[in-house]
Amino acid sequence: MRALALVADRKLELTDIAAPPPPGDGEVQIAVKAVALNHLDVWGFRGMAFVKRKMPLVVGAEAAGEIASVGPGVNNFKPGDRVVMYGALTCGICKACREGRDNLCENVGGIMGFHVDGFARDRLNMKARLVVPVPDGVSMRDAACAPIGFATVQHMLFDNARLKPGETVLVHAGGSGIGTAAILMAKAIGCTVITTVGDDAKAAKAKELGADHVINYRTERFEGAVRKITAKKGVDVVFEHVGAETFNGSLLSLKRGGRLVTCGSTSGPTTTINLMQLFQQQYRIIGSFGASLRNIRESLAKMAGGIRPIIDTEVALQDFERGLARLESRQVFGKVIVHF
Ligand SMILES: [Zn+2]
């Protein structure tokens, strides 16, 4: 069967590997149908000096598929069921896991597609407890965006930033996979959304998604534009994932007592902040990474309710690398999907 493996930094190969054995106790076997790409895949592809991983490594960190068979003791799935998978090997027994805070597992065995083999293969066995059913009416393509794309945003905006109806939120990089999801989810509860984009074509698309104000960060400083739009008040929440280039401007965009939630640093991981500004303005800065199984269920429910992920490009498995290049290009608006 086919598997797409990273054999060295920046070198992907479509390989033929042995099919998995029949699923064991508590496991299901899944036929993968669609993989969604994330910046995590780009980092994995480029290689990161400090990441412990073995090569070859099957790539793919976010996916949807169909149950092919179930192992002993699995009663909640049957062949043909459509599912998505939780992509981190959590232990299921530590305090965090038992409390449903899966992304704080104390014994996590790695992120699939990054540290350990991922989803870009025809079939794999998974623990049934890490598998979530896809509701009727949600396509495999859209469902593939739930475990990371949608669930990360769900966790950031609602668990961490506690975004409320009527609040104002600044969403950075409104054309990115998570940026598009953040605009849709914030608008769905009646927030005012300000977003940033890097060109005018994306500005038009962000408006179509429902963004109330779109700032082209290449032609004006976003923090100044935010002050103007909010009549110098600032926003309640900033949705950050750009990092070094924007972090201080993001803090300046907040109102007193505002919340900044961040899950990424694509423009660089290091910055300095003014601590006096931090405590005098009573900012809350919240780091967010991944999501819980509950967040994936919530994301799929939102999709079933009509909030659909924005898809930029769909490619076949052998064109995975072209999908990654699209993601790296900054031309992308929405998600890149790899079909099986
Ligand atoms: Zn655990």
Coordinates of C-alpha atoms and ligand atoms in Angstrom, one line a residue:
M1 CA 0.0 0.0 0.0
R2 CA 1.0 3.6 -0.6
A3 CA 2.7 5.8 2.0
L4 CA 4.2 9.2 1.6
A5 CA 7.4 9.4 3.6
L6 CA 9.9 12.1 4.5
V7 CA 13.3 10.3 3.9
A8 CA 15.5 13.4 4.6
D9 CA 14.9 17.1 5.2
R10 CA 13.0 18.5 2.2
K11 CA 12.9 15.0 0.5
L12 CA 9.5 13.3 0.2
E13 CA 9.1 9.9 -1.4
L14 CA 5.9 7.9 -2.4
T15 CA 6.8 4.5 -1.0
D16 CA 5.2 1.0 -0.9
I17 CA 4.9 -0.3 2.7
A18 CA 3.3 -3.4 4.2
A19 CA -0.4 -3.1 5.1
P20 CA -1.1 -2.9 8.8
P21 CA -2.0 -6.1 10.7
P22 CA -5.7 -6.6 11.7
P23 CA -6.6 -4.0 14.4
G24 CA -5.7 -5.1 18.0
D25 CA -7.7 -4.7 21.2
G26 CA -9.4 -1.3 21.3
E27 CA -8.2 -0.4 17.9
V28 CA -9.8 0.4 14.6
Q29 CA -8.3 0.2 11.1
I30 CA -8.9 3.3 9.0
A31 CA -8.7 3.8 5.2
V32 CA -7.5 7.4 4.8
K33 CA -9.5 9.6 2.4
A34 CA -8.2 13.1 2.8
V35 CA -5.2 14.8 4.5
A36 CA -5.3 18.5 5.3
L37 CA -2.0 20.5 5.4
N38 CA -0.8 22.8 8.1
H39 CA 2.3 24.9 8.8
L40 CA 3.4 22.0 11.0
D41 CA 3.9 20.0 7.8
V42 CA 6.0 22.8 6.3
W43 CA 8.2 22.8 9.5
G44 CA 8.5 19.0 9.3
F45 CA 9.4 19.2 5.7
R46 CA 12.1 21.8 6.2
G47 CA 13.5 20.0 9.2
M48 CA 14.0 21.4 12.7
A49 CA 17.3 20.7 14.4
F50 CA 15.9 20.0 17.9
V51 CA 13.0 17.7 16.8
K52 CA 13.6 14.1 17.7
R53 CA 12.2 11.9 15.0
K54 CA 13.2 8.9 12.9
M55 CA 13.3 8.7 9.1
P56 CA 11.7 7.7 7.0
L57 CA 8.6 9.3 8.6
V58 CA 5.1 9.0 7.1
V59 CA 3.9 12.6 6.8
G60 CA 0.3 14.0 7.3
A61 CA -0.8 15.4 10.7
E62 CA -4.5 16.0 10.0
A63 CA -6.9 13.6 8.2
A64 CA -10.3 12.0 7.7
G65 CA -11.1 8.5 6.6
E66 CA -13.4 5.5 6.8
I67 CA -13.4 2.6 9.3
A68 CA -12.2 -0.5 7.4
S69 CA -12.4 -2.9 10.3
V70 CA -12.6 -2.9 14.1
G71 CA -10.6 -4.8 16.7
P72 CA -11.8 -6.7 19.8
G73 CA -13.7 -4.6 22.4
V74 CA -14.6 -1.8 20.0
N75 CA -18.4 -1.3 20.0
N76 CA -18.8 2.3 19.0
F77 CA -17.5 2.0 15.4
K78 CA -18.3 -0.2 12.4
P79 CA -16.9 -0.6 9.0
G80 CA -17.9 2.2 6.7
D81 CA -18.2 4.8 9.5
R82 CA -16.6 8.2 8.5
V83 CA -14.2 9.5 11.1
V84 CA -11.4 11.9 11.9
M85 CA -8.4 11.2 14.1
Y86 CA -6.7 12.9 17.0
G87 CA -3.1 13.3 15.8
A88 CA -1.2 13.2 19.1
L89 CA -0.4 9.9 20.9
T90 CA -1.8 10.8 24.3
C91 CA -1.8 8.3 27.1
G92 CA -5.4 8.4 28.0
I93 CA -4.8 7.8 31.7
C94 CA -2.9 10.8 33.1
K95 CA -4.9 13.5 35.0
A96 CA -5.0 15.9 32.0
C97 CA -6.3 13.1 29.7
R98 CA -8.9 12.0 32.2
E99 CA -10.1 15.6 32.5
G100 CA -10.4 15.9 28.8
R101 CA -7.5 18.3 28.4
D102 CA -5.9 16.0 25.9
N103 CA -3.4 18.5 24.6
L104 CA -1.9 18.8 28.1
C105 CA -1.2 15.0 28.3
E106 CA 1.8 14.3 30.6
N107 CA 3.0 11.3 28.7
V108 CA 2.3 12.3 25.1
G109 CA 4.1 10.0 22.6
G110 CA 4.5 12.5 19.9
I111 CA 2.6 14.3 17.1
M112 CA 1.7 12.0 14.2
G113 CA 3.2 13.2 10.9
F114 CA 5.8 15.2 12.8
H115 CA 7.5 13.1 15.5
V116 CA 6.0 9.7 14.6
D117 CA 4.4 8.2 11.5
G118 CA 1.4 10.2 10.3
F119 CA -1.7 9.8 8.1
A120 CA -0.4 10.0 4.5
R121 CA -0.8 6.3 3.9
D122 CA -3.7 4.2 2.6
R123 CA -4.4 2.5 5.9
L124 CA -3.4 2.6 9.5
N125 CA -4.5 1.3 12.9
M126 CA -5.5 3.7 15.6
K127 CA -6.8 3.5 19.2
A128 CA -10.5 3.9 18.9
R129 CA -10.5 6.4 21.8
L130 CA -8.6 8.8 19.5
V131 CA -11.1 8.6 16.7
V132 CA -14.1 10.9 16.3
P133 CA -17.2 10.2 14.1
V134 CA -18.0 12.7 11.3
P135 CA -21.6 13.9 11.3
D136 CA -23.9 13.3 8.2
G137 CA -23.6 16.1 5.7
V138 CA -19.9 16.9 6.3
S139 CA -17.7 15.8 3.4
M140 CA -14.4 13.9 4.0
R141 CA -12.6 16.9 2.5
D142 CA -14.1 19.3 5.1
A143 CA -13.9 16.9 8.0
A144 CA -10.1 16.6 7.3
C145 CA -9.8 20.2 8.5
A146 CA -11.4 19.5 11.9
P147 CA -8.7 18.0 14.0
I148 CA -6.1 20.8 13.6
G149 CA -7.5 23.6 11.4
F150 CA -10.9 24.1 13.1
A151 CA -10.2 22.5 16.5
T152 CA -7.1 24.8 17.1
V153 CA -9.3 27.8 16.5
Q154 CA -12.1 26.5 18.6
H155 CA -9.7 26.0 21.5
M156 CA -8.0 29.4 21.1
L157 CA -11.1 31.5 20.7
F158 CA -13.5 29.8 23.1
D159 CA -11.6 27.8 25.7
N160 CA -8.6 30.1 26.0
A161 CA -9.7 33.7 24.9
R162 CA -13.3 33.1 26.1
L163 CA -14.6 35.2 23.2
K164 CA -18.1 36.4 23.8
P165 CA -20.9 37.6 21.4
G166 CA -20.6 41.3 20.6
E167 CA -16.8 41.5 21.3
T168 CA -14.3 42.8 18.8
V169 CA -11.5 40.5 17.6
L170 CA -8.4 41.1 15.5
V171 CA -7.6 38.0 13.4
H172 CA -4.1 38.0 11.9
A173 CA -3.5 36.6 8.5
G174 CA -7.2 36.3 7.5
G175 CA -6.3 34.2 4.4
S176 CA -4.6 31.4 6.3
G177 CA -6.3 28.1 7.1
I178 CA -6.8 29.1 10.8
G179 CA -7.4 32.8 10.0
T180 CA -10.3 31.9 7.7
A181 CA -11.8 29.6 10.4
A182 CA -11.4 32.2 13.1
I183 CA -13.2 34.8 11.0
L184 CA -16.1 32.4 10.3
M185 CA -16.4 31.2 14.0
A186 CA -16.2 34.7 15.4
K187 CA -18.8 36.1 13.0
A188 CA -21.1 33.1 13.7
I189 CA -21.5 34.3 17.3
G190 CA -21.9 37.9 16.4
C191 CA -18.5 39.4 17.0
T192 CA -17.0 42.3 15.1
V193 CA -14.0 41.0 13.1
I194 CA -11.0 43.0 12.0
T195 CA -8.5 41.0 10.0
T196 CA -5.2 41.6 8.2
V197 CA -4.1 40.4 4.8
G198 CA -1.1 40.9 2.5
D199 CA -2.8 41.8 -0.7
D200 CA -6.0 43.3 -2.1
A201 CA -7.3 40.1 -3.7
K202 CA -7.3 38.5 -0.2
A203 CA -8.9 41.6 1.2
A204 CA -11.9 41.0 -1.0
K205 CA -12.1 37.3 -0.1
A206 CA -11.9 38.1 3.6
K207 CA -14.8 40.6 3.2
E208 CA -16.8 37.8 1.5
L209 CA -16.2 35.6 4.6
G210 CA -17.8 38.3 6.7
A211 CA -14.9 40.3 8.1
D212 CA -16.1 43.7 9.0
H213 CA -12.8 45.5 8.5
V214 CA -9.8 44.3 6.4
I215 CA -6.4 45.8 6.8
N216 CA -3.7 45.3 4.2
Y217 CA -0.6 45.1 6.4
R218 CA 1.7 45.9 3.5
T219 CA 0.2 49.3 2.9
E220 CA -0.6 50.5 6.4
R221 CA 0.5 49.6 10.0
F222 CA -2.2 47.4 11.3
E223 CA -2.0 48.6 14.9
G224 CA -2.7 52.2 13.7
A225 CA -5.6 51.0 11.6
V226 CA -7.1 49.1 14.6
R227 CA -6.9 52.2 16.8
K228 CA -8.8 54.1 14.1
I229 CA -11.4 51.5 13.5
T230 CA -12.1 51.1 17.3
A231 CA -12.0 54.8 18.0
K232 CA -8.8 54.4 20.0
K233 CA -10.4 51.8 22.3
G234 CA -8.6 48.7 21.0
V235 CA -10.0 45.2 20.6
D236 CA -11.1 42.7 23.2
V237 CA -9.2 39.8 21.7
V238 CA -6.2 39.3 19.3
F239 CA -5.9 36.0 17.5
E240 CA -2.1 35.7 17.0
H241 CA 0.0 33.2 15.0
V242 CA 2.3 35.4 13.1
G243 CA 4.8 36.0 15.9
A244 CA 7.8 38.3 15.9
E245 CA 6.6 40.6 13.1
T246 CA 3.3 41.4 14.7
F247 CA 3.4 40.6 18.4
N248 CA 4.1 44.1 19.8
G249 CA 1.6 45.7 17.4
S250 CA -0.9 43.0 18.6
L251 CA -0.4 44.1 22.2
L252 CA -0.9 47.7 21.2
S253 CA -4.1 46.8 19.5
L254 CA -5.7 45.4 22.7
K255 CA -8.0 47.4 24.9
R256 CA -7.1 47.5 28.7
G257 CA -7.7 44.0 30.1
G258 CA -7.8 42.5 26.6
R259 CA -6.7 39.0 25.8
L260 CA -4.1 37.9 23.3
V261 CA -4.1 34.2 22.3
T262 CA -1.3 32.8 20.2
C263 CA -0.7 29.4 18.6
G264 CA 2.2 30.2 16.2
S265 CA 5.2 32.3 15.2
T266 CA 5.5 31.8 11.5
S267 CA 7.5 35.1 11.1
G268 CA 10.0 34.2 14.0
P269 CA 9.8 32.9 17.5
T270 CA 11.5 35.7 19.5
T271 CA 10.4 39.1 20.5
T272 CA 10.7 41.5 23.5
I273 CA 7.7 43.0 25.3
N274 CA 7.3 46.0 27.6
L275 CA 6.4 44.5 31.0
M276 CA 5.1 47.8 32.3
Q277 CA 2.6 47.9 29.4
L278 CA 1.7 44.3 30.2
F279 CA 0.7 44.8 33.8
Q280 CA -0.5 48.4 33.6
Q281 CA -2.8 47.5 30.7
Q282 CA -3.7 44.3 32.4
Y283 CA -3.3 42.2 29.3
R284 CA -3.7 38.5 29.3
I285 CA -1.4 36.6 27.0
I286 CA -2.4 33.0 26.5
G287 CA -0.4 30.3 24.7
S288 CA -2.4 27.7 22.9
F289 CA -1.3 24.5 21.2
G290 CA -3.5 21.9 19.6
A291 CA -6.9 21.1 20.9
S292 CA -8.9 18.5 22.9
L293 CA -11.0 15.7 21.5
R294 CA -14.0 17.7 22.6
N295 CA -12.8 20.6 20.4
I296 CA -12.8 18.3 17.4
R297 CA -16.4 17.2 18.1
E298 CA -17.4 20.9 18.5
S299 CA -15.7 21.7 15.2
L300 CA -17.4 18.9 13.3
A301 CA -20.7 20.1 14.9
K302 CA -20.0 23.6 13.6
M303 CA -19.3 22.2 10.1
A304 CA -22.6 20.2 10.2
G305 CA -24.3 23.5 11.2
G306 CA -23.0 25.2 8.1
I307 CA -19.6 26.7 9.0
R308 CA -17.5 25.1 6.2
P309 CA -13.8 25.4 6.0
I310 CA -12.4 27.5 3.1
I311 CA -10.5 25.3 0.7
D312 CA -7.7 26.9 -1.4
T313 CA -6.3 23.9 -3.3
E314 CA -6.9 20.2 -3.6
V315 CA -4.2 17.9 -4.9
A316 CA -3.6 14.1 -5.2
L317 CA -1.2 12.2 -2.9
Q318 CA 1.7 12.3 -5.3
D319 CA 1.4 16.1 -5.5
F320 CA 1.7 16.6 -1.7
E321 CA 4.9 18.6 -2.2
R322 CA 3.1 21.0 -4.5
G323 CA 0.5 21.5 -1.8
L324 CA 3.2 22.3 0.7
A325 CA 4.7 24.8 -1.7
R326 CA 1.3 26.4 -2.1
L327 CA 1.1 26.7 1.7
E328 CA 4.6 28.2 2.0
S329 CA 3.9 30.7 -0.9
R330 CA 1.7 33.1 1.1
Q331 CA -0.6 33.1 -1.9
V332 CA -2.9 30.6 -0.2
F333 CA -6.4 31.5 1.0
G334 CA -7.8 28.7 3.2
K335 CA -6.7 25.1 3.4
V336 CA -4.8 22.8 1.2
I337 CA -6.2 19.3 0.9
V338 CA -4.5 16.1 -0.3
H339 CA -6.9 13.4 -1.6
F340 CA -6.3 9.7 -1.6
Ligands
ZN1 ZN -2.2 11.6 29.2

